Every structure is written in C-alpha cells, then in structure tokens.
GROMACS .gro file of N, CA, C and O in nm:
model
  428
    1MET      N    1  -2.412   1.345  -3.163
    1MET     CA    2  -2.271   1.376  -3.157
    1MET      C    3  -2.229   1.408  -3.013
    1MET      O    4  -2.122   1.369  -2.970
    2LYS      N    5  -2.317   1.478  -2.941
    2LYS     CA    6  -2.288   1.515  -2.803
    2LYS      C    7  -2.276   1.390  -2.715
    2LYS      O    8  -2.190   1.383  -2.628
    3SER      N    9  -2.361   1.291  -2.738
    3SER     CA   10  -2.357   1.169  -2.657
    3SER      C   11  -2.232   1.086  -2.687
    3SER      O   12  -2.178   1.022  -2.597
    4ILE      N   13  -2.181   1.090  -2.809
    4ILE     CA   14  -2.059   1.018  -2.843
    4ILE      C   15  -1.940   1.081  -2.770
    4ILE      O   16  -1.855   1.012  -2.716
    5LYS      N   17  -1.936   1.214  -2.766
    5LYS     CA   18  -1.828   1.284  -2.696
    5LYS      C   19  -1.833   1.251  -2.546
    5LYS      O   20  -1.730   1.227  -2.483
    6MET      N   21  -1.954   1.250  -2.492
    6MET     CA   22  -1.969   1.220  -2.349
    6MET      C   23  -1.923   1.076  -2.321
    6MET      O   24  -1.855   1.050  -2.221
    7LEU      N   25  -1.958   0.984  -2.409
    7LEU     CA   26  -1.917   0.845  -2.393
    7LEU      C   27  -1.764   0.833  -2.397
    7LEU      O   28  -1.704   0.762  -2.316
    8LEU      N   29  -1.700   0.904  -2.488
    8LEU     CA   30  -1.554   0.901  -2.496
    8LEU      C   31  -1.489   0.958  -2.370
    8LEU      O   32  -1.388   0.906  -2.322
    9VAL      N   33  -1.546   1.064  -2.316
    9VAL     CA   34  -1.493   1.123  -2.193
    9VAL      C   35  -1.506   1.024  -2.078
    9VAL      O   36  -1.412   1.005  -1.999
   10VAL      N   37  -1.619   0.956  -2.066
   10VAL     CA   38  -1.641   0.859  -1.959
   10VAL      C   39  -1.543   0.742  -1.973
   10VAL      O   40  -1.482   0.699  -1.874
   11VAL      N   41  -1.525   0.692  -2.094
   11VAL     CA   42  -1.432   0.581  -2.116
   11VAL      C   43  -1.290   0.623  -2.081
   11VAL      O   44  -1.215   0.549  -2.018
   12ALA      N   45  -1.251   0.744  -2.120
   12ALA     CA   46  -1.117   0.794  -2.088
   12ALA      C   47  -1.096   0.804  -1.938
   12ALA      O   48  -0.990   0.770  -1.885
   13MET      N   49  -1.198   0.850  -1.864
   13MET     CA   50  -1.188   0.861  -1.719
   13MET      C   51  -1.176   0.724  -1.654
   13MET      O   52  -1.098   0.705  -1.561
   14ILE      N   53  -1.251   0.628  -1.704
   14ILE     CA   54  -1.246   0.492  -1.648
   14ILE      C   55  -1.108   0.432  -1.672
   14ILE      O   56  -1.049   0.372  -1.582
   15LEU      N   57  -1.055   0.446  -1.792
   15LEU     CA   58  -0.923   0.392  -1.822
   15LEU      C   59  -0.814   0.458  -1.738
   15LEU      O   60  -0.723   0.391  -1.689
   16THR      N   61  -0.824   0.587  -1.719
   16THR     CA   62  -0.727   0.659  -1.637
   16THR      C   63  -0.733   0.611  -1.493
   16THR      O   64  -0.630   0.586  -1.430
   17SER      N   65  -0.853   0.596  -1.439
   17SER     CA   66  -0.869   0.549  -1.301
   17SER      C   67  -0.815   0.408  -1.285
   17SER      O   68  -0.749   0.377  -1.186
   18ALA      N   69  -0.844   0.321  -1.380
   18ALA     CA   70  -0.797   0.182  -1.372
   18ALA      C   71  -0.645   0.175  -1.380
   18ALA      O   72  -0.582   0.098  -1.309
   19THR      N   73  -0.585   0.257  -1.462
   19THR     CA   74  -0.440   0.259  -1.474
   19THR      C   75  -0.375   0.307  -1.346
   19THR      O   76  -0.279   0.249  -1.297
   20GLN      N   77  -0.429   0.412  -1.287
   20GLN     CA   78  -0.373   0.465  -1.162
   20GLN      C   79  -0.392   0.367  -1.048
   20GLN      O   80  -0.305   0.351  -0.965
   21ALA      N   81  -0.506   0.301  -1.042
   21ALA     CA   82  -0.533   0.207  -0.934
   21ALA      C   83  -0.437   0.090  -0.938
   21ALA      O   84  -0.398   0.037  -0.835
   22GLY      N   85  -0.395   0.048  -1.055
   22GLY     CA   86  -0.305  -0.065  -1.067
   22GLY      C   87  -0.163  -0.034  -1.023
   22GLY      O   88  -0.086  -0.124  -0.996
   23THR      N   89  -0.125   0.091  -1.013
   23THR     CA   90   0.013   0.125  -0.980
   23THR      C   91   0.030   0.174  -0.837
   23THR      O   92   0.137   0.217  -0.800
   24VAL      N   93  -0.072   0.165  -0.755
   24VAL     CA   94  -0.064   0.217  -0.619
   24VAL      C   95  -0.017   0.107  -0.525
   24VAL      O   96  -0.092   0.018  -0.491
   25GLY      N   97   0.109   0.113  -0.485
   25GLY     CA   98   0.163   0.022  -0.386
   25GLY      C   99   0.176  -0.121  -0.435
   25GLY      O  100   0.092  -0.170  -0.507
   26ASN      N  101   0.281  -0.185  -0.396
   26ASN     CA  102   0.303  -0.324  -0.429
   26ASN      C  103   0.307  -0.402  -0.299
   26ASN      O  104   0.407  -0.399  -0.229
   27PRO      N  105   0.198  -0.472  -0.267
   27PRO     CA  106   0.194  -0.542  -0.139
   27PRO      C  107   0.300  -0.650  -0.126
   27PRO      O  108   0.336  -0.689  -0.016
   28ASP      N  109   0.354  -0.696  -0.239
   28ASP     CA  110   0.459  -0.799  -0.232
   28ASP      C  111   0.581  -0.751  -0.156
   28ASP      O  112   0.646  -0.829  -0.088
   29SER      N  113   0.614  -0.623  -0.166
   29SER     CA  114   0.733  -0.572  -0.099
   29SER      C  115   0.721  -0.586   0.053
   29SER      O  116   0.819  -0.616   0.121
   30VAL      N  117   0.603  -0.564   0.107
   30VAL     CA  118   0.582  -0.578   0.252
   30VAL      C  119   0.554  -0.724   0.287
   30VAL      O  120   0.602  -0.775   0.388
   31SER      N  121   0.476  -0.793   0.204
   31SER     CA  122   0.444  -0.934   0.229
   31SER      C  123   0.570  -1.020   0.238
   31SER      O  124   0.582  -1.106   0.325
   32LEU      N  125   0.663  -0.998   0.146
   32LEU     CA  126   0.788  -1.075   0.149
   32LEU      C  127   0.868  -1.046   0.275
   32LEU      O  128   0.928  -1.137   0.333
   33GLU      N  129   0.869  -0.923   0.317
   33GLU     CA  130   0.940  -0.886   0.440
   33GLU      C  131   0.876  -0.956   0.560
   33GLU      O  132   0.946  -1.007   0.648
   34ILE      N  133   0.744  -0.962   0.564
   34ILE     CA  134   0.674  -1.030   0.673
   34ILE      C  135   0.707  -1.179   0.673
   34ILE      O  136   0.734  -1.239   0.777
   35GLU      N  137   0.706  -1.240   0.555
   35GLU     CA  138   0.738  -1.383   0.547
   35GLU      C  139   0.880  -1.411   0.594
   35GLU      O  140   0.906  -1.512   0.659
   36LYS      N  141   0.975  -1.322   0.562
   36LYS     CA  142   1.113  -1.339   0.611
   36LYS      C  143   1.117  -1.335   0.763
   36LYS      O  144   1.185  -1.415   0.826
   37ILE      N  145   1.044  -1.242   0.821
   37ILE     CA  146   1.042  -1.227   0.967
   37ILE      C  147   0.979  -1.350   1.032
   37ILE      O  148   1.024  -1.396   1.137
   38LEU      N  149   0.875  -1.405   0.969
   38LEU     CA  150   0.801  -1.516   1.029
   38LEU      C  151   0.862  -1.653   1.002
   38LEU      O  152   0.809  -1.754   1.049
   39LYS      N  153   0.972  -1.660   0.931
   39LYS     CA  154   1.037  -1.789   0.902
   39LYS      C  155   1.071  -1.866   1.029
   39LYS      O  156   1.063  -1.988   1.033
   40GLU      N  157   1.110  -1.794   1.133
   40GLU     CA  158   1.155  -1.859   1.255
   40GLU      C  159   1.040  -1.913   1.341
   40GLU      O  160   1.063  -1.989   1.433
   41PHE      N  161   0.917  -1.873   1.313
   41PHE     CA  162   0.804  -1.919   1.393
   41PHE      C  163   0.755  -2.055   1.345
   41PHE      O  164   0.731  -2.075   1.227
   42LYS      N  165   0.742  -2.147   1.439
   42LYS     CA  166   0.694  -2.282   1.411
   42LYS      C  167   0.572  -2.309   1.498
   42LYS      O  168   0.554  -2.249   1.602
   43SER      N  169   0.488  -2.402   1.452
   43SER     CA  170   0.369  -2.438   1.529
   43SER      C  171   0.357  -2.590   1.533
   43SER      O  172   0.363  -2.656   1.431
   44ALA      N  173   0.339  -2.643   1.653
   44ALA     CA  174   0.326  -2.788   1.669
   44ALA      C  175   0.192  -2.838   1.617
   44ALA      O  176   0.182  -2.950   1.568
   45ASP      N  177   0.088  -2.755   1.624
   45ASP     CA  178  -0.045  -2.800   1.582
   45ASP      C  179  -0.072  -2.772   1.434
   45ASP      O  180  -0.179  -2.803   1.383
   46GLY      N  181   0.024  -2.715   1.363
   46GLY     CA  182   0.010  -2.694   1.219
   46GLY      C  183  -0.091  -2.588   1.180
   46GLY      O  184  -0.143  -2.590   1.069
   47LYS      N  185  -0.122  -2.498   1.270
   47LYS     CA  186  -0.220  -2.393   1.240
   47LYS      C  187  -0.166  -2.293   1.138
   47LYS      O  188  -0.046  -2.286   1.114
   48THR      N  189  -0.256  -2.214   1.084
   48THR     CA  190  -0.221  -2.108   0.992
   48THR      C  191  -0.222  -1.976   1.068
   48THR      O  192  -0.313  -1.950   1.147
   49LEU      N  193  -0.122  -1.897   1.042
   49LEU     CA  194  -0.111  -1.766   1.107
   49LEU      C  195  -0.163  -1.660   1.011
   49LEU      O  196  -0.123  -1.656   0.894
   50GLN      N  197  -0.254  -1.577   1.058
   50GLN     CA  198  -0.306  -1.466   0.978
   50GLN      C  199  -0.270  -1.336   1.048
   50GLN      O  200  -0.299  -1.318   1.165
   51VAL      N  201  -0.204  -1.248   0.974
   51VAL     CA  202  -0.160  -1.120   1.026
   51VAL      C  203  -0.216  -1.010   0.937
   51VAL      O  204  -0.205  -1.019   0.815
   52THR      N  205  -0.276  -0.909   0.997
   52THR     CA  206  -0.326  -0.794   0.922
   52THR      C  207  -0.255  -0.670   0.971
   52THR      O  208  -0.253  -0.643   1.091
   53LEU      N  209  -0.196  -0.597   0.876
   53LEU     CA  210  -0.126  -0.473   0.908
   53LEU      C  211  -0.207  -0.355   0.859
   53LEU      O  212  -0.265  -0.360   0.751
   54PHE      N  213  -0.212  -0.251   0.940
   54PHE     CA  214  -0.271  -0.123   0.902
   54PHE      C  215  -0.159  -0.021   0.915
   54PHE      O  216  -0.097  -0.011   1.021
   55PHE      N  217  -0.133   0.053   0.809
   55PHE     CA  218  -0.027   0.152   0.815
   55PHE      C  219  -0.048   0.260   0.709
   55PHE      O  220  -0.124   0.243   0.616
   56SER      N  221   0.022   0.370   0.730
   56SER     CA  222   0.023   0.475   0.628
   56SER      C  223   0.168   0.497   0.587
   56SER      O  224   0.260   0.447   0.649
   57VAL      N  225   0.185   0.573   0.479
   57VAL     CA  226   0.318   0.597   0.423
   57VAL      C  227   0.353   0.744   0.444
   57VAL      O  228   0.276   0.832   0.408
   58SER      N  229   0.469   0.767   0.503
   58SER     CA  230   0.512   0.903   0.531
   58SER      C  231   0.567   0.971   0.406
   58SER      O  232   0.585   0.907   0.303
   59GLU      N  233   0.597   1.099   0.417
   59GLU     CA  234   0.652   1.176   0.305
   59GLU      C  235   0.784   1.119   0.257
   59GLU      O  236   0.818   1.130   0.142
   60ASP      N  237   0.861   1.059   0.349
   60ASP     CA  238   0.991   1.003   0.310
   60ASP      C  239   0.983   0.853   0.280
   60ASP      O  240   1.082   0.781   0.290
   61GLN      N  241   0.861   0.807   0.241
   61GLN     CA  242   0.836   0.669   0.196
   61GLN      C  243   0.869   0.564   0.303
   61GLN      O  244   0.927   0.460   0.273
   62LYS      N  245   0.830   0.591   0.428
   62LYS     CA  246   0.849   0.494   0.535
   62LYS      C  247   0.714   0.458   0.596
   62LYS      O  248   0.620   0.536   0.592
   63ILE      N  249   0.706   0.337   0.652
   63ILE     CA  250   0.584   0.293   0.720
   63ILE      C  251   0.568   0.375   0.848
   63ILE      O  252   0.660   0.388   0.926
   64GLN      N  253   0.448   0.430   0.867
   64GLN     CA  254   0.418   0.503   0.990
   64GLN      C  255   0.279   0.462   1.038
   64GLN      O  256   0.202   0.403   0.964
   65SER      N  257   0.249   0.493   1.161
   65SER     CA  258   0.119   0.459   1.222
   65SER      C  259   0.087   0.312   1.203
   65SER      O  260  -0.022   0.275   1.162
   66LEU      N  261   0.183   0.227   1.233
   66LEU     CA  262   0.169   0.083   1.213
   66LEU      C  263   0.088   0.019   1.324
   66LEU      O  264   0.110   0.045   1.442
   67SER      N  265  -0.008  -0.064   1.285
   67SER     CA  266  -0.085  -0.142   1.378
   67SER      C  267  -0.094  -0.285   1.323
   67SER      O  268  -0.123  -0.303   1.205
   68VAL      N  269  -0.066  -0.384   1.408
   68VAL     CA  270  -0.065  -0.523   1.364
   68VAL      C  271  -0.173  -0.599   1.440
   68VAL      O  272  -0.178  -0.594   1.562
   69ALA      N  273  -0.258  -0.668   1.365
   69ALA     CA  274  -0.364  -0.749   1.425
   69ALA      C  275  -0.332  -0.897   1.400
   69ALA      O  276  -0.318  -0.939   1.285
   70SER      N  277  -0.317  -0.973   1.509
   70SER     CA  278  -0.289  -1.115   1.500
   70SER      C  279  -0.331  -1.181   1.631
   70SER      O  280  -0.329  -1.117   1.737
   71ASP      N  281  -0.366  -1.308   1.625
   71ASP     CA  282  -0.399  -1.382   1.747
   71ASP      C  283  -0.275  -1.405   1.832
   71ASP      O  284  -0.284  -1.420   1.953
   72ASN      N  285  -0.160  -1.408   1.767
   72ASN     CA  286  -0.034  -1.433   1.836
   72ASN      C  287   0.029  -1.299   1.874
   72ASN      O  288   0.080  -1.227   1.789
   73LYS      N  289   0.027  -1.268   2.002
   73LYS     CA  290   0.079  -1.139   2.050
   73LYS      C  291   0.229  -1.126   2.027
   73LYS      O  292   0.280  -1.017   2.002
   74GLU      N  293   0.301  -1.236   2.036
   74GLU     CA  294   0.446  -1.233   2.013
   74GLU      C  295   0.477  -1.193   1.868
   74GLU      O  296   0.566  -1.112   1.843
   75VAL      N  297   0.400  -1.246   1.775
   75VAL     CA  298   0.416  -1.212   1.633
   75VAL      C  299   0.381  -1.065   1.610
   75VAL      O  300   0.453  -0.994   1.540
   76SER      N  301   0.272  -1.020   1.669
   76SER     CA  302   0.232  -0.879   1.655
   76SER      C  303   0.342  -0.785   1.701
   76SER      O  304   0.378  -0.690   1.632
   77LYS      N  305   0.397  -0.814   1.819
   77LYS     CA  306   0.502  -0.728   1.875
   77LYS      C  307   0.626  -0.729   1.787
   77LYS      O  308   0.685  -0.625   1.759
   78LEU      N  309   0.666  -0.848   1.741
   78LEU     CA  310   0.785  -0.859   1.657
   78LEU      C  311   0.769  -0.781   1.526
   78LEU      O  312   0.858  -0.707   1.485
   79LEU      N  313   0.653  -0.795   1.462
   79LEU     CA  314   0.630  -0.725   1.336
   79LEU      C  315   0.625  -0.574   1.356
   79LEU      O  316   0.677  -0.498   1.273
   80GLU      N  317   0.565  -0.529   1.464
   80GLU     CA  318   0.562  -0.385   1.492
   80GLU      C  319   0.704  -0.331   1.509
   80GLU      O  320   0.737  -0.223   1.457
   81GLU      N  321   0.790  -0.406   1.578
   81GLU     CA  322   0.928  -0.362   1.598
   81GLU      C  323   1.007  -0.361   1.467
   81GLU      O  324   1.080  -0.267   1.439
   82LYS      N  325   0.993  -0.466   1.387
   82LYS     CA  326   1.073  -0.480   1.265
   82LYS      C  327   1.027  -0.389   1.152
   82LYS      O  328   1.108  -0.347   1.070
   83LEU      N  329   0.896  -0.361   1.144
   83LEU     CA  330   0.844  -0.286   1.030
   83LEU      C  331   0.826  -0.136   1.056
   83LEU      O  332   0.806  -0.060   0.962
   84ALA      N  333   0.832  -0.094   1.182
   84ALA     CA  334   0.817   0.049   1.211
   84ALA      C  335   0.929   0.127   1.142
   84ALA      O  336   1.046   0.090   1.150
   85ASN      N  337   0.891   0.232   1.071
   85ASN     CA  338   0.983   0.318   0.997
   85ASN      C  339   1.060   0.246   0.886
   85ASN      O  340   1.163   0.293   0.841
   86LYS      N  341   1.010   0.132   0.842
   86LYS     CA  342   1.072   0.058   0.731
   86LYS      C  343   1.052   0.137   0.602
   86LYS      O  344   0.943   0.182   0.572
   87ALA      N  345   1.159   0.152   0.524
   87ALA     CA  346   1.151   0.223   0.397
   87ALA      C  347   1.076   0.138   0.294
   87ALA      O  348   1.091   0.016   0.290
   88LEU      N  349   0.994   0.204   0.214
   88LEU     CA  350   0.915   0.137   0.111
   88LEU      C  351   0.958   0.185  -0.027
   88LEU      O  352   1.008   0.296  -0.042
   89PRO      N  353   0.933   0.103  -0.130
   89PRO     CA  354   0.959   0.148  -0.267
   89PRO      C  355   0.871   0.269  -0.299
   89PRO      O  356   0.767   0.292  -0.236
   90SER      N  357   0.907   0.343  -0.399
   90SER     CA  358   0.838   0.469  -0.429
   90SER      C  359   0.699   0.450  -0.490
   90SER      O  360   0.627   0.547  -0.508
   91ASP      N  361   0.657   0.326  -0.518
   91ASP     CA  362   0.525   0.309  -0.577
   91ASP      C  363   0.411   0.307  -0.476
   91ASP      O  364   0.295   0.293  -0.512
   92TRP      N  365   0.441   0.323  -0.347
   92TRP     CA  366   0.338   0.337  -0.244
   92TRP      C  367   0.297   0.483  -0.236
   92TRP      O  368   0.382   0.572  -0.236
   93MET      N  369   0.167   0.509  -0.224
   93MET     CA  370   0.116   0.647  -0.217
   93MET      C  371   0.136   0.707  -0.079
   93MET      O  372   0.096   0.649   0.021
   94LYS      N  373   0.196   0.823  -0.075
   94LYS     CA  374   0.219   0.894   0.051
   94LYS      C  375   0.087   0.939   0.111
   94LYS      O  376  -0.001   0.987   0.041
   95GLY      N  377   0.072   0.920   0.243
   95GLY     CA  378  -0.046   0.965   0.313
   95GLY      C  379  -0.164   0.869   0.308
   95GLY      O  380  -0.258   0.884   0.384
   96LYS      N  381  -0.160   0.771   0.223
   96LYS     CA  382  -0.271   0.676   0.212
   96LYS      C  383  -0.261   0.571   0.323
   96LYS      O  384  -0.152   0.532   0.363
   97ILE      N  385  -0.375   0.526   0.372
   97ILE     CA  386  -0.379   0.422   0.474
   97ILE      C  387  -0.400   0.288   0.404
   97ILE      O  388  -0.492   0.272   0.324
   98TYR      N  389  -0.314   0.193   0.435
   98TYR     CA  390  -0.319   0.061   0.373
   98TYR      C  391  -0.359  -0.045   0.475
   98TYR      O  392  -0.328  -0.034   0.594
   99GLU      N  393  -0.426  -0.148   0.427
   99GLU     CA  394  -0.457  -0.267   0.505
   99GLU      C  395  -0.402  -0.385   0.426
   99GLU      O  396  -0.435  -0.403   0.310
  100LEU      N  397  -0.317  -0.463   0.488
  100LEU     CA  398  -0.252  -0.575   0.421
  100LEU      C  399  -0.263  -0.698   0.508
  100LEU      O  400  -0.224  -0.696   0.625
  101THR      N  401  -0.317  -0.806   0.453
  101THR     CA  402  -0.332  -0.932   0.526
  101THR      C  403  -0.238  -1.036   0.466
  101THR      O  404  -0.234  -1.053   0.345
  102VAL      N  405  -0.165  -1.103   0.553
  102VAL     CA  406  -0.075  -1.211   0.512
  102VAL      C  407  -0.118  -1.335   0.586
  102VAL      O  408  -0.134  -1.334   0.710
  103VAL      N  409  -0.136  -1.447   0.512
  103VAL     CA  410  -0.172  -1.574   0.571
  103VAL      C  411  -0.055  -1.668   0.547
  103VAL      O  412  -0.013  -1.688   0.433
  104LYS      N  413  -0.002  -1.727   0.656
  104LYS     CA  414   0.115  -1.814   0.643
  104LYS      C  415   0.091  -1.941   0.723
  104LYS      O  416   0.063  -1.936   0.841
  105PRO      N  417   0.103  -2.056   0.655
  105PRO     CA  418   0.094  -2.183   0.730
  105PRO      C  419   0.217  -2.201   0.818
  105PRO      O  420   0.329  -2.175   0.773
  106LEU      N  421   0.197  -2.240   0.941
  106LEU     CA  422   0.307  -2.264   1.033
  106LEU      C  423   0.330  -2.414   1.041
  106LEU      O  424   0.238  -2.490   1.070
  107CYS      N  425   0.450  -2.457   1.013
  107CYS     CA  426   0.484  -2.601   1.011
  107CYS      C  427   0.565  -2.638   1.132
  107CYS      O  428   0.646  -2.567   1.178
   0.00000   0.00000   0.00000
C-alpha cells in the first residue's frame, strides 16, 4: 500500500511539472517579431540567416539583458535596438533567462 501511494505521488509530481513546463513563455511572440524586423533583409547568395537571442524577463514583462548572436553584425545591432525593453505577453516567466534561435532563409 505504501508503494502505491508513493507511485501516485511521483506521477502527480511528473504531471504537474509537465503542465508547468508547457506554459512557460511562447517563443512565437518573439519569433514573429524577429521575422517582421528581418523582412527587409535580402541576400544575393541565398544564404540562411541564424539569429540566437539571450534575454531575461523583467518584473514588468519586458525584455532585458538582451544579447544577439549572429554572423551578420548589422542584423545583430538592429535586433538589439528593436527588441530592447520590448513588452512580452504575461506567459513568459519573470527573471528566467531564455535562449531563442530563429533561422530565416534570405531570398
């Protein structure tokens, strides 16, 4: 009987963790914003642009401590300017550090 109770407790903890993990931040909200910003960039050689953002969320649900990693310095600078202090939906966890990678083909 004791092992059945322990099994139920473990299953409940796993389900709770899985449910919470699924609701932490929606990368689509930032990814779509990045794609809008990058619409104006074109590439003659047809390369793919990969951008990785590192940021945390402030108490007032804004992007803070933003760092952009990209081979294209112009893109990095533009994204840092446009996304700094950008308001986020409330489903992002405050204080958590996020890493988000966006890959966009340049035509």
